[in-house]
CSV table of C-alpha atoms in Angstrom, one decimal:
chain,number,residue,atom,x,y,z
A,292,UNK,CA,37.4,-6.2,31.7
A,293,UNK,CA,39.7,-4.0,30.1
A,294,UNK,CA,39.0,-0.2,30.8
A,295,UNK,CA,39.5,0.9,26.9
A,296,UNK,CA,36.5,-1.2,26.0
A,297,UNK,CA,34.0,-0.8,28.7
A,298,UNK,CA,32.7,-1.9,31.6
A,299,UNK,CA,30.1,-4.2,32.7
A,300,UNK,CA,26.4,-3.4,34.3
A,301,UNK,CA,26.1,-5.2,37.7
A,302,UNK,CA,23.3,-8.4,37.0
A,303,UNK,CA,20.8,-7.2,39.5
A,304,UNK,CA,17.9,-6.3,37.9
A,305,UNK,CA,17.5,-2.6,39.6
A,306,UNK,CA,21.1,-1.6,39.5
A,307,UNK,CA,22.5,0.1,36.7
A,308,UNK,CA,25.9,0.5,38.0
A,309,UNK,CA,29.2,-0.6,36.9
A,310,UNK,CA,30.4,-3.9,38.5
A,311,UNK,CA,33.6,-6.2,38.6
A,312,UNK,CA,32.6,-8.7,41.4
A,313,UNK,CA,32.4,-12.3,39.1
A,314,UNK,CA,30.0,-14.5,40.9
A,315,UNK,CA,32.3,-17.5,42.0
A,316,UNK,CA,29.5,-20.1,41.2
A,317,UNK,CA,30.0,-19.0,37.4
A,318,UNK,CA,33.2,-19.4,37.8
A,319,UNK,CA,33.5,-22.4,39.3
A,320,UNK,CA,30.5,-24.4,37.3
A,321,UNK,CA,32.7,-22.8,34.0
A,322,UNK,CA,29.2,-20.2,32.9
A,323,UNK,CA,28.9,-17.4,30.8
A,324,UNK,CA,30.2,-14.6,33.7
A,325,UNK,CA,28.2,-12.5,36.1
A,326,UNK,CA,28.9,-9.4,37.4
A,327,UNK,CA,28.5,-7.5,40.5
A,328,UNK,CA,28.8,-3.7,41.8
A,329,UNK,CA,29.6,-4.9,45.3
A,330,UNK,CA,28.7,-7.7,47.6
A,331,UNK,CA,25.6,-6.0,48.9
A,332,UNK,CA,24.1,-6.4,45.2
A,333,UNK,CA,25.5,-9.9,44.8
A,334,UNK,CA,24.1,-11.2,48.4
A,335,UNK,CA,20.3,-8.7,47.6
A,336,UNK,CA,20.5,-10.8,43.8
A,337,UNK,CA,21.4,-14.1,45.2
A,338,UNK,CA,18.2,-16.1,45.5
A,339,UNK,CA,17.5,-15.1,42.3
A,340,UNK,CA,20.7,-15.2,40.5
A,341,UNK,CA,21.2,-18.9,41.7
A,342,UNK,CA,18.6,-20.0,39.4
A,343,UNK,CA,20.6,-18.8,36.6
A,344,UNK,CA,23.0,-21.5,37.6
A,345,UNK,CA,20.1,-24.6,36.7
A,346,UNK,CA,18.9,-22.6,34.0
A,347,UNK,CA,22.5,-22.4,32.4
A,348,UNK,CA,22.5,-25.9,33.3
A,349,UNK,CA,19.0,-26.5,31.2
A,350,UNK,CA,20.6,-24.7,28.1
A,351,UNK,CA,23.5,-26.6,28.0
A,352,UNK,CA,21.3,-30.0,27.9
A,353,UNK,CA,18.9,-28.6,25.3
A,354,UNK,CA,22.3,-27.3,23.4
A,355,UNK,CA,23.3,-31.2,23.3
A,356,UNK,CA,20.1,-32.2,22.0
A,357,UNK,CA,19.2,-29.7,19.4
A,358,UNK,CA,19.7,-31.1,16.0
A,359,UNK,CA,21.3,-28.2,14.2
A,360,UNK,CA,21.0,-27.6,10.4
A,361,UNK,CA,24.6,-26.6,9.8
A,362,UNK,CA,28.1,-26.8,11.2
A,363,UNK,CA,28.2,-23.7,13.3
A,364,UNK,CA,27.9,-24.3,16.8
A,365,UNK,CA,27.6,-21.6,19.9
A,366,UNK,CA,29.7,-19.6,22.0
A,367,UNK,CA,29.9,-18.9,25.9
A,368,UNK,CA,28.1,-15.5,25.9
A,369,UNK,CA,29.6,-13.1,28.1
A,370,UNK,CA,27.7,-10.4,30.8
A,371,UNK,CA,25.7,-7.2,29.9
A,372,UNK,CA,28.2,-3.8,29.0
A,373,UNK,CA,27.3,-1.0,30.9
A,374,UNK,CA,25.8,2.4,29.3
A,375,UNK,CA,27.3,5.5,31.7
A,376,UNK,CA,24.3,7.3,33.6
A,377,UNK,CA,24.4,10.5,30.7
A,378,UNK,CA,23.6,9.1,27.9
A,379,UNK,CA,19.7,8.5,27.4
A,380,UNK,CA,18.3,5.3,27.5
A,381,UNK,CA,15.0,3.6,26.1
A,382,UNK,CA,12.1,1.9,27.9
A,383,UNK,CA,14.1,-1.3,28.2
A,384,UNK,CA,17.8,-0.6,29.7
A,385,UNK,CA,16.5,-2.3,32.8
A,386,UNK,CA,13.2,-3.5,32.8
A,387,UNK,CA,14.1,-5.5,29.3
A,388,UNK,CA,10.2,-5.0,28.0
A,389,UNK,CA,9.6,-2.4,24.6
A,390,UNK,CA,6.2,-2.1,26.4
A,391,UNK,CA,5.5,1.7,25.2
A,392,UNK,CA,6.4,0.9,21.6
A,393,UNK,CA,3.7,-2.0,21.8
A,394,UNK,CA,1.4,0.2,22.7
A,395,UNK,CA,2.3,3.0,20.6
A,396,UNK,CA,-0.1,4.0,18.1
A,397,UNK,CA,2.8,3.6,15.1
A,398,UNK,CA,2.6,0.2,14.9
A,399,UNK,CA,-0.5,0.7,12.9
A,400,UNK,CA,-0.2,4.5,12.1
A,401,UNK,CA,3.5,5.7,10.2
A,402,UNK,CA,4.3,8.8,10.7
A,403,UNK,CA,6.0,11.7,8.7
A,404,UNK,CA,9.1,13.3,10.0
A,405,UNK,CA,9.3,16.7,10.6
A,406,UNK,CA,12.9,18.5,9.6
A,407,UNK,CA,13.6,18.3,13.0
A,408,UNK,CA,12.8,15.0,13.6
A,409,UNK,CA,15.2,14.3,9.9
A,410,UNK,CA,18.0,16.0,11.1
A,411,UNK,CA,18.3,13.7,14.6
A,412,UNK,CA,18.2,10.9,12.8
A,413,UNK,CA,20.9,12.1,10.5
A,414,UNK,CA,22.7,12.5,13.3
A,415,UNK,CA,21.8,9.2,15.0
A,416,UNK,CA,22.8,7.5,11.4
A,417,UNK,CA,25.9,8.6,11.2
A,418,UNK,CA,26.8,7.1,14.8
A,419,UNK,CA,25.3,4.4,13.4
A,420,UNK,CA,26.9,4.4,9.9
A,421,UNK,CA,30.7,5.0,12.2
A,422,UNK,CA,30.4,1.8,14.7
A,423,UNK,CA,29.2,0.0,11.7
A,424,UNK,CA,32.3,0.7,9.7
A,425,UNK,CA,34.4,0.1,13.3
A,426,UNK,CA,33.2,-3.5,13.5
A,427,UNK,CA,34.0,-4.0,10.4
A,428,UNK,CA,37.4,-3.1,10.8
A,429,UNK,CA,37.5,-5.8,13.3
A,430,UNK,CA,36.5,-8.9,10.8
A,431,UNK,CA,39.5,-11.3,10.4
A,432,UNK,CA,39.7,-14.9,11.5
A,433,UNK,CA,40.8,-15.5,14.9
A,434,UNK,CA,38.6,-13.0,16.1
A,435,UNK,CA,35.1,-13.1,18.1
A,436,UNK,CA,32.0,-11.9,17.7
A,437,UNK,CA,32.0,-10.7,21.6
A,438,UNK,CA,35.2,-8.8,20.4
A,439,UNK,CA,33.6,-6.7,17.7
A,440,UNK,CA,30.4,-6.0,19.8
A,441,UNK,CA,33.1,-4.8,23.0
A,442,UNK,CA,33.8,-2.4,19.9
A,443,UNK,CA,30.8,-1.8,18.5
A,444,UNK,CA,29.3,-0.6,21.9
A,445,UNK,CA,32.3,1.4,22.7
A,446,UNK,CA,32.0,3.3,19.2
A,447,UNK,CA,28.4,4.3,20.3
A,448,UNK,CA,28.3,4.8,23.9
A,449,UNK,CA,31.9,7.3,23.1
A,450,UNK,CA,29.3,9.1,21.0
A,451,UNK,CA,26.4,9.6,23.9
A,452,UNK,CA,24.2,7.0,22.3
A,453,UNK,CA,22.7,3.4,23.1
A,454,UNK,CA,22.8,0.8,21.5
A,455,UNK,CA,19.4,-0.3,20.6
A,456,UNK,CA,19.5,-4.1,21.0
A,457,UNK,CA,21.0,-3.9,24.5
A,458,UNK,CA,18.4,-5.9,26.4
A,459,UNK,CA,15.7,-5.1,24.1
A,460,UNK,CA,13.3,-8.1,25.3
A,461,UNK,CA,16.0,-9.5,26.9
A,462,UNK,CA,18.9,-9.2,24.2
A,463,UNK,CA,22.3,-9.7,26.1
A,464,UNK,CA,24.5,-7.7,23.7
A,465,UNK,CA,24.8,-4.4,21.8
A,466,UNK,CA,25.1,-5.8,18.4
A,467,UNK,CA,23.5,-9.0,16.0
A,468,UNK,CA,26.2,-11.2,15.0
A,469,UNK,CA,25.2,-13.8,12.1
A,470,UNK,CA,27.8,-16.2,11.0
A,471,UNK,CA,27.4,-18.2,8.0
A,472,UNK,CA,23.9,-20.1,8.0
A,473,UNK,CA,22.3,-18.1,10.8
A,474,UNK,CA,19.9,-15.4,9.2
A,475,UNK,CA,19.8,-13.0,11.9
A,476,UNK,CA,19.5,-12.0,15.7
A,477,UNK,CA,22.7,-14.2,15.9
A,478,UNK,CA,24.4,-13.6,19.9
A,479,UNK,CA,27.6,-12.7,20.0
A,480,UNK,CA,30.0,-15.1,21.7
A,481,UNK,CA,33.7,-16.3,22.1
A,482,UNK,CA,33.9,-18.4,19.0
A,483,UNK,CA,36.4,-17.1,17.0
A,484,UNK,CA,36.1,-16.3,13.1
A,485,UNK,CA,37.2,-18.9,10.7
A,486,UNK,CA,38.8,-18.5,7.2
A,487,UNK,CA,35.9,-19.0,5.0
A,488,UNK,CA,33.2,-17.7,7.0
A,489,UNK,CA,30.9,-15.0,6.3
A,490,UNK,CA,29.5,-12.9,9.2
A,491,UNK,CA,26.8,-10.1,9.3
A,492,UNK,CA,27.1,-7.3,11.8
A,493,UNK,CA,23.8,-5.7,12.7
A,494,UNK,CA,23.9,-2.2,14.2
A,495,UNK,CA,21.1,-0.4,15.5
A,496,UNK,CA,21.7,3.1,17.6
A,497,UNK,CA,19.6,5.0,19.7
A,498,UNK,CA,20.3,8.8,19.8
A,499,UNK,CA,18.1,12.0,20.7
A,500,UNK,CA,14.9,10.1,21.0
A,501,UNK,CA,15.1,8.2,18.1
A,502,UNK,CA,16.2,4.9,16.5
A,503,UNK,CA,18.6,3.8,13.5
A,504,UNK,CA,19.3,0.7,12.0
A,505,UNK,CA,22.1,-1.1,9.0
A,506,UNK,CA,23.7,-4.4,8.5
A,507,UNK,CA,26.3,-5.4,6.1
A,508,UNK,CA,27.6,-9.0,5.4
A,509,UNK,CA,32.0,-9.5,5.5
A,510,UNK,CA,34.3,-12.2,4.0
A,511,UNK,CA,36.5,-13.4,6.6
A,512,UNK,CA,39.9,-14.2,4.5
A,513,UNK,CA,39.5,-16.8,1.4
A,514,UNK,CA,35.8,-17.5,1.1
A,515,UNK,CA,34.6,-19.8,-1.6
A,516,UNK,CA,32.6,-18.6,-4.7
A,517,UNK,CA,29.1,-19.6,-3.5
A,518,UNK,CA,29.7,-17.7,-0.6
A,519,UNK,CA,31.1,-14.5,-2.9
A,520,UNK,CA,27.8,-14.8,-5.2
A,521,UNK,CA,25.4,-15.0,-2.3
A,522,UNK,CA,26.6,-11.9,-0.6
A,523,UNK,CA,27.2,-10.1,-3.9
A,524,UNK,CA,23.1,-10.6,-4.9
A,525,UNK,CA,22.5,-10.0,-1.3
A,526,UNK,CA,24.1,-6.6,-1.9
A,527,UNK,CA,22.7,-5.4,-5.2
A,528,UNK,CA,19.1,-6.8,-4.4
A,529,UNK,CA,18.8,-4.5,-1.7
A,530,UNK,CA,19.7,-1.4,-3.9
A,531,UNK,CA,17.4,-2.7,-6.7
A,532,UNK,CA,15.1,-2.0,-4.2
A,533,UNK,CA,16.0,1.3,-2.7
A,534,UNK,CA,16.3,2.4,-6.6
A,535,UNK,CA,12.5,2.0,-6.4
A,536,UNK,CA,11.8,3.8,-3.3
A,537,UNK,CA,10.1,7.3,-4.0
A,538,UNK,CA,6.6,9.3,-3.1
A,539,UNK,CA,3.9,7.0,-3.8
A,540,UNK,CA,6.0,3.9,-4.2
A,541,UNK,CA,3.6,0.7,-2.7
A,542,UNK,CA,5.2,-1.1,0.3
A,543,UNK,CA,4.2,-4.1,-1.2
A,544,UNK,CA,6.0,-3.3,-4.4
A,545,UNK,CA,9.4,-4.1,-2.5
A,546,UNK,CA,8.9,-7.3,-2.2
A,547,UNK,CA,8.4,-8.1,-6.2
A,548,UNK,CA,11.5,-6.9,-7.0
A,549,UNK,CA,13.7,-7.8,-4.9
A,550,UNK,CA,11.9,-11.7,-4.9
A,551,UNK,CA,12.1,-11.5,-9.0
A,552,UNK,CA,16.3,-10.4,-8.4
A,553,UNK,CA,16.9,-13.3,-6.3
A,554,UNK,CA,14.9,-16.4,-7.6
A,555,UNK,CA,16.3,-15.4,-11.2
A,556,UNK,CA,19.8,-16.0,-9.8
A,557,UNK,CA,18.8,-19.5,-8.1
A,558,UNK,CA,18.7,-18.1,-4.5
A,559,UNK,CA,16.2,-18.1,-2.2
A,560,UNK,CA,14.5,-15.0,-0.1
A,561,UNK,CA,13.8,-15.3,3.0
A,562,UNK,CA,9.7,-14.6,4.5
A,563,UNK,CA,9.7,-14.2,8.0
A,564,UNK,CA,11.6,-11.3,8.9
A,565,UNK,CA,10.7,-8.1,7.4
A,566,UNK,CA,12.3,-4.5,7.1
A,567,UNK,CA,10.0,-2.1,9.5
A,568,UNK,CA,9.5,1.5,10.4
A,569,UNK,CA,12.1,3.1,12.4
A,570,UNK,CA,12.2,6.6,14.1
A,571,UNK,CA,11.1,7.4,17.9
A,572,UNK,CA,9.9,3.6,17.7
A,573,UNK,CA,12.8,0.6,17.1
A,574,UNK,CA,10.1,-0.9,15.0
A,575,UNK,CA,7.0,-0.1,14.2
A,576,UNK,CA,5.0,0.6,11.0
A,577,UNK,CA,5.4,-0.3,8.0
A,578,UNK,CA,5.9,-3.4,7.5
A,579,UNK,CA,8.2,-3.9,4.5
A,580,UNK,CA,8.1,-8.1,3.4
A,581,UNK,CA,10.9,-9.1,1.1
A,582,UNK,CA,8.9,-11.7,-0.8
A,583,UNK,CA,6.4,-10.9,-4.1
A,584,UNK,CA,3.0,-11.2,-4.1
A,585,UNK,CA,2.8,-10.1,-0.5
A,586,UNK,CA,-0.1,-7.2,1.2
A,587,UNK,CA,1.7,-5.0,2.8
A,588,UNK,CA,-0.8,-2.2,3.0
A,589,UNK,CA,-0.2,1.5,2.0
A,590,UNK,CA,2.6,4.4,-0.1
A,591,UNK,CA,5.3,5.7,0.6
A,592,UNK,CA,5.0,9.4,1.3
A,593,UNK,CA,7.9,12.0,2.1
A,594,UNK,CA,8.8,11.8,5.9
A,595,UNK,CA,8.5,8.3,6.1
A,596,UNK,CA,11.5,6.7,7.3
A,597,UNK,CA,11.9,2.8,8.0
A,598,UNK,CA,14.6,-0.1,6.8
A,599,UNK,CA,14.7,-2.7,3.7
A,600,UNK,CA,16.9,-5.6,4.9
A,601,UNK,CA,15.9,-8.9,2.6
A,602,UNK,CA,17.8,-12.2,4.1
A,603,UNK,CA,19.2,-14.2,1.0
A,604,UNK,CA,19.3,-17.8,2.2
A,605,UNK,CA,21.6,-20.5,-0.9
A,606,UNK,CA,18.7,-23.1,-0.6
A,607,UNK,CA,15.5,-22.7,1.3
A,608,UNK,CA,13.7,-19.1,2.5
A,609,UNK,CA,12.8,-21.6,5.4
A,610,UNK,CA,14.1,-21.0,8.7
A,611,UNK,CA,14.2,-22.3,12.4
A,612,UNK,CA,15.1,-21.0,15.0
A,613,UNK,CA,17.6,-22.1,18.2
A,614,UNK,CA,15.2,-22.5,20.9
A,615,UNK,CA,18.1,-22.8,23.8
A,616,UNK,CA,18.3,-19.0,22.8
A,617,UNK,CA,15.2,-18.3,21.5
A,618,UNK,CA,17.2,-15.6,19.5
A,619,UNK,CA,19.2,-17.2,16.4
A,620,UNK,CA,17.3,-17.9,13.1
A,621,UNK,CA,19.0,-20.2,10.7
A,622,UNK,CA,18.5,-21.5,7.4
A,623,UNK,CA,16.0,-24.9,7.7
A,624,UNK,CA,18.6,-26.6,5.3
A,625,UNK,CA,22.0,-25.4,6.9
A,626,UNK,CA,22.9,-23.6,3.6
A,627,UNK,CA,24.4,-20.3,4.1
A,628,UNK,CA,22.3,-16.9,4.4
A,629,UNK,CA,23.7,-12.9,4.0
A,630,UNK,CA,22.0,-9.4,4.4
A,631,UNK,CA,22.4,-5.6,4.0
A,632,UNK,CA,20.1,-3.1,5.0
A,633,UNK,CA,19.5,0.9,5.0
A,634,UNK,CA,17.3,2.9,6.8
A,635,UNK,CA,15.4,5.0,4.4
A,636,UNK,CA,14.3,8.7,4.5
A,637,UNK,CA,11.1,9.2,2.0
A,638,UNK,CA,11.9,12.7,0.2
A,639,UNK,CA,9.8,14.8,-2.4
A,640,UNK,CA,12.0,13.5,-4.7
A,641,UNK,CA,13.3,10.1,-4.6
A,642,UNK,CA,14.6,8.9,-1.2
A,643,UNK,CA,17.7,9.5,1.0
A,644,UNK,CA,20.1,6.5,2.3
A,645,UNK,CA,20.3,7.4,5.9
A,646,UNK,CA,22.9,5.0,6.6
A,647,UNK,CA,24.9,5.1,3.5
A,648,UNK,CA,28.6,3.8,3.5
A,649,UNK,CA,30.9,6.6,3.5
A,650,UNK,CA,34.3,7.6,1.3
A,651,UNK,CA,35.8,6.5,4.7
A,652,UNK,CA,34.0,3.1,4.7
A,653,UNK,CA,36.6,0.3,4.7
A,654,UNK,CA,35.3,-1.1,1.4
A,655,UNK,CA,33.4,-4.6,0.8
A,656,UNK,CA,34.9,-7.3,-0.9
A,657,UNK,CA,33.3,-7.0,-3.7
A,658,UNK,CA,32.5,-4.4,-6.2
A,659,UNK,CA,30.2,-2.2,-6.1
């Protein structure tokens, strides 16, 4: 892999070091590639990487089955990038399990940040806000998703941070890729983008002990005018919402006006995944629905700090989900889905955009 974008982290489970060594299996049976440190790791990892070889094997027989709901189709999905020893890493850089944020007593309990707690995640949200804005850059057809991550998790690690999905219950890659009618947690792989498509870069950065996460959606090239109004409501329901977000705000408040936005314009919200608390914890509480009528419990208060991020789906809010990956959500109906979100800082008086596109942003293709 070439030395400007990275390296990658050697497959065996306990080794955190940088490798090169492809398995020749991989090669040979055409996988996704593995990667060693040396061939003491590779021989140690053998009994167990060999399975890897059936299970690849599995996937690839479930992938002929699966009756997809739209035209896009999955990658090869490259190996793991490797995070240098410095910079500090959460609970699950090897073991691949948030178990401490389970636990934590924020999933039920949210917290108010103190000015010292604020100021890191300023700090963490402007790496953030930076690798966003450098995948971005990146978006043209004839490019992959695995390219932009490769980019996306150089940005980050060149700051001293982690990327937060980076094997966060198994996650492969530093960065959610979602292309067209995929909703979210999309993988990236070696398809290249397409004229027409719209894609969704999801970056999440973890920095001083503590968590930040924004998405945008892109046009690649010439997109077609459905595509242009769904990302365009996408867009302004999301800061209908934040407009509303200020000391004693209800969570559940969110919901109803971003729902009342979107069905008005003949589009459809999406009500499984929600926007979250974010902080010390990747998620935890709140829990912030993007549908009306919902009971999320409690206020807004200042120091609270978590994301809005409503998935706007053309036809149905329903989803399914790629169960070969057990990763991908896409739109029951094959119709095409888009998503921004912020993370959100709760202030005496109104709220602050953490994550808020810069001057220096390169600009959306759309007004705003």
């Amino acid at each position: 892999m070439d030395s400007a974008i990275g390296t990658y982290i050697c497959q065996t489970i306990d080794c955190s070091k940088p490798a090169t060594l492809q398995c020749p299996t991989c090669i040979k049976m055409a996988l996704a590639p593995a990667f060693f440190c040396d061939q003491e790791c590779f021989k140690r990892y053998w009994p167990i990487h060999k399975t890897y070889h059936k299970k690849q094997e599995e996937q690839d027989d479930q992938k002929n089955k699966f009756k997809f709901t739209g035209p896009l189709r999955p990658g090869k999905i490259s190996a793991r990038l490797f995070v240098p020893d410095h910079i500090k890493k959460p609970e699950w850089y090897l073991s691949g399990q948030p178990t401490e944020e389970m636990k934590s007593k924020l999933q039920q309990v949210v917290d108010c940040k103190t000015p010292e707690d604020i100021q890191k995640m300023r700090e963490c949200a402007a790496i953030g806000r930076g690798a966003l804005d450098a995948g971005h850059a990146a978006v043209k057809a004839g490019v992959t998703t695995d390219e932009i991550d490769k980019i996306v998790h150089k940005y980050i690690i060149d700051h001293d941070a982690y990327p937060s999905p980076l094997n966060y219950n198994g996650f492969k890659k530093s960065l959610c890729t979602s292309v067209n009618e995929v909703i979210c947690h999309g993988i990236p792989d070696d398809r290249p983008l397409e004229n027409g498509d719209i894609v969704n870069l999801d970056v999440s950065v973890y920095f001083k002990g503590f968590h930040i996460d924004l998405n945008e959606t892109y046009f690649v090239g010439e997109v077609s005018e459905s595509s242009k109004f769904l990302v365009e409501k996408a867009y302004t329901c999301l800061q209908k919402a934040i407009e509303m977000c200020k000391p004693g705000t209800m969570y559940r408040d969110v919901g109803n006006i971003i729902e009342k936005y979107i069905t008005e314009n003949g589009l459809a919200v999406n009500r499984t995944y929600c926007g979250h608390g974010v902080g010390q914890l990747f998620h935890c509480a709140p829990t912030i629905p993007h549908y009306g009528k919902n009971k999320a419990p409690g206020f807004m208060k200042p120091g609270h700090t978590f994301t809005i991020e409503p998935m706007i789906n053309q036809g149905t809010h329903q989803d399914i989900l790629w169960t070969f990956d057990n990763w991908t959500a896409v739109t029951a109906d094959g119709q095409r889905s888009a998503q921004f979100e912020h993370s959100i800082l709760i202030t005496e008086g109104g709220c602050e955009v953490l994550t808020a596109r810069l001057p220096t942003s390169p600009p959306l293709d759309f007004k705003i």
